[in-house]
Tab-separated table of C-alpha atoms in Angstrom:
chain	number	residue	atom	x	y	z
A	1163	MET	CA	172.939	-20.893	-26.193
A	1164	LEU	CA	171.729	-18.520	-28.742
A	1165	SER	CA	174.288	-16.042	-30.205
A	1166	SER	CA	174.369	-12.528	-29.214
A	1167	THR	CA	173.579	-11.443	-32.811
A	1168	TRP	CA	170.790	-13.943	-32.679
A	1169	ARG	CA	168.950	-12.648	-29.725
A	1170	GLU	CA	169.193	-8.845	-30.591
A	1171	SER	CA	167.629	-9.678	-34.290
A	1172	LEU	CA	164.419	-10.938	-32.247
A	1173	ALA	CA	164.362	-7.359	-30.737
A	1174	GLN	CA	164.249	-5.580	-33.952
A	1175	PRO	CA	160.844	-5.631	-35.733
A	1176	LEU	CA	160.589	-8.126	-38.940
A	1177	ALA	CA	160.366	-5.690	-41.967
A	1178	ASP	CA	156.822	-7.643	-42.478
A	1179	GLU	CA	155.464	-6.705	-39.007
A	1180	THR	CA	156.007	-2.658	-39.850
A	1181	MET	CA	152.602	-1.012	-40.107
A	1182	THR	CA	152.302	1.478	-42.919
A	1183	THR	CA	149.857	4.318	-42.595
A	1184	LEU	CA	147.687	4.755	-45.571
A	1185	GLN	CA	145.537	8.030	-46.403
A	1186	GLY	CA	142.265	6.775	-48.393
A	1187	LEU	CA	141.020	8.271	-51.852
A	1188	PRO	CA	138.561	11.493	-52.189
A	1189	PRO	CA	135.452	10.264	-53.165
A	1190	ILE	CA	133.943	10.458	-56.838
A	1191	GLU	CA	130.913	11.903	-56.178
A	1192	ASN	CA	128.038	13.444	-57.667
A	1193	PRO	CA	125.179	15.885	-55.899
A	1194	ASP	CA	122.776	13.723	-57.210
A	1195	ALA	CA	124.082	10.242	-56.428
A	1196	ARG	CA	121.383	7.552	-55.844
A	1197	ALA	CA	124.242	4.844	-55.296
A	1198	LEU	CA	126.924	5.173	-53.348
A	1199	VAL	CA	129.545	2.086	-53.767
A	1200	LEU	CA	131.697	1.534	-50.243
A	1201	GLY	CA	135.288	-0.564	-50.037
A	1202	SER	CA	136.689	-0.702	-46.930
A	1203	MET	CA	140.348	0.252	-48.141
A	1204	PRO	CA	141.671	0.754	-51.351
A	1205	GLY	CA	144.696	-1.838	-52.095
A	1206	GLY	CA	148.461	-0.848	-53.251
A	1207	MET	CA	147.865	-1.031	-56.343
A	1208	SER	CA	144.987	1.805	-56.148
A	1209	LEU	CA	146.839	4.011	-53.817
A	1210	ARG	CA	150.155	3.975	-55.942
A	1211	THR	CA	148.004	4.436	-58.929
A	1212	GLY	CA	145.345	7.698	-56.849
A	1213	ARG	CA	142.681	5.198	-58.759
A	1214	TYR	CA	140.053	3.504	-57.190
A	1215	TYR	CA	139.775	-0.610	-58.237
A	1216	ALA	CA	143.356	-0.017	-60.109
A	1217	HIS	CA	144.607	-4.056	-59.529
A	1218	PRO	CA	143.711	-5.195	-63.041
A	1219	GLN	CA	142.290	-8.518	-61.869
A	1220	ASN	CA	139.839	-6.882	-59.861
A	1221	LEU	CA	136.302	-7.302	-61.259
A	1222	PHE	CA	134.724	-3.316	-60.393
A	1223	TRP	CA	135.319	-1.799	-63.847
A	1224	PRO	CA	134.146	-5.040	-65.703
A	1225	PHE	CA	131.139	-4.941	-64.095
A	1226	MET	CA	131.049	-1.442	-64.402
A	1227	GLY	CA	131.857	-1.768	-67.978
A	1228	ARG	CA	128.917	-4.366	-68.852
A	1229	LEU	CA	126.457	-2.560	-66.204
A	1230	VAL	CA	126.194	1.123	-67.123
A	1231	GLY	CA	129.067	1.806	-69.443
A	1232	ALA	CA	131.814	2.800	-67.604
A	1233	SER	CA	134.408	0.259	-69.248
A	1234	PRO	CA	137.447	-0.158	-68.360
A	1235	ALA	CA	138.829	0.097	-71.962
A	1236	LEU	CA	137.796	4.354	-71.002
A	1237	PRO	CA	140.300	6.440	-70.054
A	1238	TYR	CA	140.000	6.560	-65.813
A	1239	ASP	CA	138.368	10.186	-66.214
A	1240	ALA	CA	135.960	9.214	-68.658
A	1241	ARG	CA	135.136	6.497	-66.087
A	1242	LEU	CA	134.582	7.932	-63.445
A	1243	ASP	CA	131.936	10.417	-65.293
A	1244	VAL	CA	130.015	7.452	-66.690
A	1245	LEU	CA	129.909	6.586	-62.860
A	1246	ARG	CA	128.903	10.076	-61.602
A	1247	GLY	CA	126.040	10.481	-64.834
A	1248	ALA	CA	124.785	6.910	-63.858
A	1249	GLY	CA	124.205	8.172	-60.186
A	1250	ILE	CA	126.874	6.471	-58.681
A	1251	ALA	CA	129.241	7.538	-56.244
A	1252	LEU	CA	132.545	5.528	-55.211
A	1253	TRP	CA	134.257	6.216	-51.404
A	1254	ASP	CA	135.816	3.743	-48.859
A	1255	VAL	CA	134.717	3.237	-45.328
A	1256	ILE	CA	137.942	4.131	-44.109
A	1257	ALA	CA	139.729	7.257	-44.412
A	1258	SER	CA	143.185	6.083	-43.077
A	1259	CYS	CA	144.423	3.020	-41.373
A	1260	GLU	CA	147.777	1.133	-41.019
A	1261	ARG	CA	148.240	-1.841	-42.843
A	1262	GLU	CA	150.817	-3.865	-44.145
A	1263	GLY	CA	149.833	-4.812	-48.197
A	1264	SER	CA	146.245	-4.738	-49.340
A	1265	LEU	CA	144.369	-7.483	-47.410
A	1266	ASP	CA	141.525	-6.168	-45.248
A	1267	SER	CA	142.592	-8.629	-42.981
A	1268	ALA	CA	145.809	-6.414	-42.092
A	1269	ILE	CA	144.100	-3.553	-41.796
A	1270	ARG	CA	144.791	-1.719	-38.218
A	1271	GLY	CA	143.802	1.612	-36.554
A	1272	ALA	CA	141.365	2.550	-38.771
A	1273	VAL	CA	139.972	6.015	-38.809
A	1274	ALA	CA	136.228	6.397	-40.657
A	1275	ASN	CA	135.287	8.871	-43.087
A	1276	ASP	CA	132.951	11.585	-42.746
A	1277	PHE	CA	129.782	9.747	-43.649
A	1278	ALA	CA	127.483	12.564	-42.164
A	1279	GLY	CA	129.004	15.127	-43.946
A	1280	PHE	CA	128.536	12.717	-47.359
A	1281	PHE	CA	125.103	11.889	-46.997
A	1282	ALA	CA	123.663	15.568	-46.250
A	1283	ARG	CA	125.702	16.301	-49.429
A	1284	HIS	CA	123.892	13.758	-51.177
A	1285	PRO	CA	119.719	13.900	-50.427
A	1286	SER	CA	118.748	11.815	-53.371
A	1287	LEU	CA	120.739	8.555	-52.122
A	1288	ARG	CA	118.590	5.518	-52.296
A	1289	ALA	CA	121.791	2.763	-51.541
A	1290	VAL	CA	124.606	2.141	-50.459
A	1291	LEU	CA	126.329	-0.802	-51.944
A	1292	PHE	CA	129.105	-2.285	-50.156
A	1293	ASN	CA	131.401	-3.972	-52.063
A	1294	GLY	CA	132.378	-7.524	-49.487
A	1295	ALA	CA	131.866	-7.891	-46.057
A	1296	ALA	CA	134.799	-6.311	-44.775
A	1297	ALA	CA	133.038	-3.108	-45.870
A	1298	GLU	CA	129.739	-3.910	-44.238
A	1299	THR	CA	131.576	-4.277	-41.013
A	1300	THR	CA	133.581	-1.920	-40.850
A	1301	PHE	CA	131.054	0.618	-41.662
A	1302	MET	CA	128.702	-0.970	-38.647
A	1303	LYS	CA	131.483	-0.799	-36.970
A	1304	GLN	CA	132.823	2.501	-37.601
A	1305	VAL	CA	130.450	5.466	-38.526
A	1306	PRO	CA	127.497	6.053	-35.926
A	1307	ALA	CA	124.251	4.610	-36.484
A	1308	ASP	CA	122.299	7.805	-36.997
A	1309	ALA	CA	124.656	8.807	-39.693
A	1310	LEU	CA	123.026	7.143	-42.159
A	1311	PRO	CA	119.557	8.508	-43.680
A	1312	ALA	CA	116.726	5.747	-42.758
A	1313	ALA	CA	115.815	5.987	-46.244
A	1314	VAL	CA	118.991	4.989	-47.466
A	1315	ARG	CA	119.040	0.941	-47.591
A	1316	ARG	CA	122.526	-0.702	-47.245
A	1317	ILE	CA	123.371	-3.925	-49.446
A	1318	ARG	CA	126.247	-6.265	-49.215
A	1319	LEU	CA	127.497	-7.816	-52.849
A	1320	PRO	CA	130.061	-10.078	-53.077
A	1321	SER	CA	133.668	-8.105	-53.240
A	1322	THR	CA	135.056	-7.494	-56.295
A	1323	SER	CA	138.549	-8.411	-55.273
A	1324	PRO	CA	140.806	-10.710	-56.635
A	1325	ALA	CA	140.827	-12.712	-53.568
A	1326	ASN	CA	137.119	-13.145	-53.332
A	1327	ARG	CA	136.873	-16.716	-55.272
A	1328	SER	CA	133.949	-18.116	-52.963
A	1329	ILE	CA	131.096	-16.973	-55.390
A	1330	ASP	CA	131.339	-17.586	-59.413
A	1331	GLU	CA	131.255	-14.049	-61.578
A	1332	ALA	CA	128.330	-14.461	-63.320
A	1333	THR	CA	126.764	-14.444	-59.878
A	1334	LYS	CA	128.442	-12.137	-58.513
A	1335	LEU	CA	127.570	-10.043	-61.231
A	1336	ARG	CA	123.786	-10.688	-61.426
A	1337	GLN	CA	124.005	-9.333	-57.717
A	1338	TRP	CA	125.940	-6.079	-58.722
A	1339	ALA	CA	123.216	-5.569	-60.881
A	1340	GLY	CA	120.057	-6.535	-58.882
A	1341	ALA	CA	121.773	-3.900	-56.219
A	1342	LEU	CA	121.725	-1.391	-58.601
A	1343	ASP	CA	118.546	-1.286	-59.913
A	1344	ALA	CA	117.719	-1.332	-56.445
A	1345	ALA	CA	118.531	1.981	-55.811
A	1346	GLY	CA	117.721	3.276	-59.132
A	1347	VAL	CA	120.103	3.276	-61.567
A	1348	ARG	CA	119.655	2.071	-64.528
A	1349	VAL	CA	121.285	-1.196	-65.983
A	1350	VAL	CA	122.824	-1.135	-69.313
A	1351	ALA	CA	123.319	-4.171	-69.754
A	1352	LEU	CA	124.132	-7.770	-68.609
A	1353	GLN	CA	126.082	-8.582	-71.912
A	1354	SER	CA	129.191	-10.913	-71.711
C-alpha cells in the first residue's frame, strides 16, 4: 500500500515535466542578404544572453570566423556587422514554443516566425541554410509551402550544435563553405 504522502507526490508534476514558454530572438538581417541561416529555436544560453549561438562549444561562430571573418574573438555586435556585410541573415524557424532544456526534441507547441514577411523584405535572398535537420523539418511542418519564393534554394547543413557529433568538424566546415558559396556569399578562407 502506498503512503498518502507518496500518492500525493505522484499527482504533482515533476520539476522536469513542466514546460517553459520561450520567445525566440529577433532576426539579424540586411535587406541585401543572400543567405538566411535558420536554426530551430535558440538554446538556453542564447536566450539568456540574447545572442545567437552563445554556447561556447557551438561551432557556428568559429565557422563564420573562418569562412567570412566573423571571428568569435570579435565583440558580438561586430560579428553581426560582419555577417550583415557578407550578406548573411540569422533567425530561427520558431518564434515561440514550450521547451524544458535546450534540446530540439523537447520542443512542444511551436509557433513559426513570419517568413512571408521576411522573404518579402529580402528580395536578394538566394538560399535558406538550415542549421541541422530539426530546423529544416520544423520549417517544412510550420511554414506554408508558398511562403518560400521559388528562386530561393533550401540547403540542409550539419548542425553546429555540440550535440551533433555524427560528422567531423572538417567535413561540416566544407559543407558550410559550399552552401555559403552557393548562396552567393564570398567565403574568405578555409583556414585552420
